[in-house]
PDB file of C-alpha atoms in Angstrom:
ATOM      1  CA  MET B   1      -0.293  -8.740 -10.188  1.00 97.00           C
ATOM      2  CA  LYS B   2       2.184  -5.841 -10.120  1.00 97.00           C
ATOM      3  CA  LEU B   3       2.913  -3.458  -7.094  1.00 97.00           C
ATOM      4  CA  LEU B   4       4.816   0.052  -8.071  1.00 94.00           C
ATOM      5  CA  THR B   5       6.883   0.893  -5.619  1.00 94.00           C
ATOM      6  CA  ILE B   6       9.452   3.255  -4.283  1.00 91.00           C
ATOM      7  CA  PRO B   7      12.626   1.632  -2.021  1.00 83.00           C
ATOM      8  CA  ALA B   8      12.207   3.161   1.295  1.00 83.00           C
ATOM      9  CA  SER B   9       8.356   3.797   1.409  1.00 86.00           C
ATOM     10  CA  HIS B  10       6.768   2.556   4.928  1.00 85.00           C
ATOM     11  CA  TYR B  11       3.341   2.337   2.701  1.00 88.00           C
ATOM     12  CA  CYS B  12       5.247  -0.703  -0.374  1.00 92.00           C
ATOM     13  CA  GLU B  13       6.496  -2.064   2.642  1.00 93.00           C
ATOM     14  CA  LYS B  14       2.695  -2.579   4.234  1.00 91.00           C
ATOM     15  CA  ALA B  15       2.015  -3.464   0.792  1.00 95.00           C
ATOM     16  CA  ARG B  16       3.863  -5.740   0.104  1.00 96.00           C
ATOM     17  CA  TRP B  17       3.345  -7.109   3.866  1.00 92.00           C
ATOM     18  CA  ALA B  18      -0.387  -8.157   2.965  1.00 93.00           C
ATOM     19  CA  LEU B  19       0.616  -9.412  -0.530  1.00 96.00           C
ATOM     20  CA  HIS B  20       3.416 -11.839   1.699  1.00 95.00           C
ATOM     21  CA  LEU B  21       0.605 -12.668   4.538  1.00 92.00           C
ATOM     22  CA  ALA B  22      -2.802 -13.410   1.268  1.00 94.00           C
ATOM     23  CA  LYS B  23       0.128 -15.573  -0.410  1.00 95.00           C
ATOM     24  CA  LEU B  24      -1.664 -13.712  -3.587  1.00 96.00           C
ATOM     25  CA  PRO B  25       1.762 -13.539  -6.249  1.00 97.00           C
ATOM     26  CA  PHE B  26       2.719 -10.327  -7.269  1.00 98.00           C
ATOM     27  CA  THR B  27       5.474  -8.823  -8.929  1.00 97.00           C
ATOM     28  CA  GLU B  28       6.738  -5.800  -7.409  1.00 96.00           C
ATOM     29  CA  ILE B  29       8.423  -2.525 -10.063  1.00 93.00           C
ATOM     30  CA  GLY B  30      10.228  -0.705  -7.898  1.00 92.00           C
ATOM     31  CA  HIS B  31      12.001   2.849  -8.420  1.00 89.00           C
ATOM     32  CA  ALA B  32      13.972   5.119  -7.631  1.00 86.00           C
ATOM     33  CA  PRO B  33      11.430   7.738  -5.574  1.00 82.00           C
ATOM     34  CA  ILE B  34      11.357  11.218  -8.776  1.00 79.00           C
ATOM     35  CA  LEU B  35      11.237   8.503 -11.438  1.00 79.00           C
ATOM     36  CA  SER B  36       8.024   6.509  -9.912  1.00 79.00           C
ATOM     37  CA  TYR B  37       5.943   9.598 -11.177  1.00 72.00           C
ATOM     38  CA  MET B  38       7.178   8.543 -14.728  1.00 79.00           C
ATOM     39  CA  SER B  39       5.216   5.134 -13.305  1.00 82.00           C
ATOM     40  CA  THR B  40       1.854   6.394 -11.295  1.00 81.00           C
ATOM     41  CA  MET B  41       1.529   9.433 -12.705  1.00 79.00           C
ATOM     42  CA  PRO B  42       0.101   7.978 -17.156  1.00 80.00           C
ATOM     43  CA  ARG B  43      -1.931   5.308 -13.729  1.00 82.00           C
ATOM     44  CA  GLY B  44      -4.301   8.620 -13.273  1.00 83.00           C
ATOM     45  CA  THR B  45      -1.554   9.487  -9.321  1.00 83.00           C
ATOM     46  CA  ARG B  46       1.080  10.500  -8.091  1.00 82.00           C
ATOM     47  CA  ALA B  47       1.773   7.857  -5.186  1.00 86.00           C
ATOM     48  CA  VAL B  48       2.924   4.124  -4.612  1.00 91.00           C
ATOM     49  CA  PRO B  49       2.672   2.265  -3.792  1.00 94.00           C
ATOM     50  CA  VAL B  50       0.282   0.664  -6.499  1.00 95.00           C
ATOM     51  CA  LEU B  51      -0.903  -2.689  -7.087  1.00 97.00           C
ATOM     52  CA  LEU B  52      -1.993  -2.921 -10.742  1.00 95.00           C
ATOM     53  CA  ARG B  53      -4.295  -6.250 -10.786  1.00 96.00           C
ATOM     54  CA  ASP B  54      -4.897  -9.043 -13.637  1.00 96.00           C
ATOM     55  CA  ASP B  55      -8.736  -7.906 -14.113  1.00 96.00           C
ATOM     56  CA  GLY B  56      -6.917  -4.198 -15.157  1.00 94.00           C
ATOM     57  CA  SER B  57      -8.396  -2.456 -12.429  1.00 95.00           C
ATOM     58  CA  GLN B  58      -5.498  -0.950  -9.641  1.00 96.00           C
ATOM     59  CA  LEU B  59      -5.753   0.245  -6.347  1.00 96.00           C
ATOM     60  CA  ASN B  60      -3.423   3.675  -5.194  1.00 94.00           C
ATOM     61  CA  ASP B  61      -3.791   3.005  -1.465  1.00 90.00           C
ATOM     62  CA  SER B  62      -2.362   1.195   0.778  1.00 90.00           C
ATOM     63  CA  SER B  63      -4.877   0.888   3.643  1.00 89.00           C
ATOM     64  CA  ASP B  64      -6.688  -0.730  -0.578  1.00 92.00           C
ATOM     65  CA  ILE B  65      -4.203  -2.784  -0.656  1.00 94.00           C
ATOM     66  CA  VAL B  66      -3.732  -4.465   2.788  1.00 91.00           C
ATOM     67  CA  LYS B  67      -8.138  -4.379   3.065  1.00 90.00           C
ATOM     68  CA  PHE B  68      -8.069  -6.446  -0.542  1.00 94.00           C
ATOM     69  CA  CYS B  69      -5.812  -8.437   0.966  1.00 93.00           C
ATOM     70  CA  GLY B  70      -8.275  -8.891   3.982  1.00 89.00           C
ATOM     71  CA  GLU B  71     -10.874 -10.605   1.366  1.00 89.00           C
ATOM     72  CA  SER B  72      -8.277 -13.401   1.455  1.00 86.00           C
ATOM     73  CA  VAL B  73      -7.097 -13.210   5.066  1.00 88.00           C
ATOM     74  CA  LYS B  74      -9.254 -12.461   7.662  1.00 83.00           C
ATOM     75  CA  SER B  75      -6.978 -12.090  10.162  1.00 83.00           C
ATOM     76  CA  LEU B  76      -6.253  -8.368   9.039  1.00 80.00           C
ATOM     77  CA  TYR B  77      -9.593  -6.980   9.707  1.00 78.00           C
ATOM     78  CA  PRO B  78      -9.933  -9.495  13.048  1.00 77.00           C
ATOM     79  CA  ASN B  79     -11.835  -6.373  14.223  1.00 81.00           C
ATOM     80  CA  LYS B  80     -13.271  -3.018  13.399  1.00 84.00           C
ATOM     81  CA  ARG B  81     -11.004  -1.990  15.459  1.00 88.00           C
ATOM     82  CA  ALA B  82      -7.523  -3.497  14.044  1.00 84.00           C
ATOM     83  CA  GLU B  83      -9.469  -1.851  11.219  1.00 82.00           C
ATOM     84  CA  GLU B  84     -10.212   1.887  12.833  1.00 87.00           C
ATOM     85  CA  LEU B  85      -5.916   0.830  14.149  1.00 87.00           C
ATOM     86  CA  GLU B  86      -4.623   1.178  10.710  1.00 81.00           C
ATOM     87  CA  LYS B  87      -5.934   3.444  10.044  1.00 82.00           C
ATOM     88  CA  TYR B  88      -5.078   6.167  12.434  1.00 86.00           C
ATOM     89  CA  TYR B  89      -0.846   5.268  11.840  1.00 83.00           C
ATOM     90  CA  SER B  90      -1.724   5.509   8.361  1.00 79.00           C
ATOM     91  CA  ASP B  91      -2.968   9.036   8.407  1.00 82.00           C
ATOM     92  CA  LYS B  92      -1.375  10.119  11.216  1.00 80.00           C
ATOM     93  CA  LEU B  93       2.003   8.425  12.130  1.00 77.00           C
ATOM     94  CA  GLY B  94       2.751   8.638   8.669  1.00 69.00           C
ATOM     95  CA  PRO B  95       3.164  11.613   7.248  1.00 72.00           C
ATOM     96  CA  HIS B  96       4.919  12.470  10.311  1.00 69.00           C
ATOM     97  CA  THR B  97       6.800   9.231   9.836  1.00 69.00           C
ATOM     98  CA  ARG B  98       8.171  10.500   6.172  1.00 62.00           C
ATOM     99  CA  ARG B  99       9.489  13.728   7.016  1.00 62.00           C
ATOM    100  CA  TRP B 100      11.740  12.513   9.132  1.00 58.00           C
TER     101      TRP B 100
END
């Protein structure tokens, strides 16, 4: 699998962390922030991280990548509340962190 990233993204870090925790092998392909569009736009998205899976499918969101990893490591989402908190912090806190 390949993970398309930019260096200073907390969303990319979340995806990296989940993949490492799940012990899923991947190659990270990092880009300068503005240049990441050259690799993501042909895949139908502008945002990173993007996980290119070996079966040809892709995941375009860090939360989706964490859920994918959670299939291997149940402790990522030990209960419904953990999943709700991850969504809350990703949707509410994450955008404000980007602006800072």
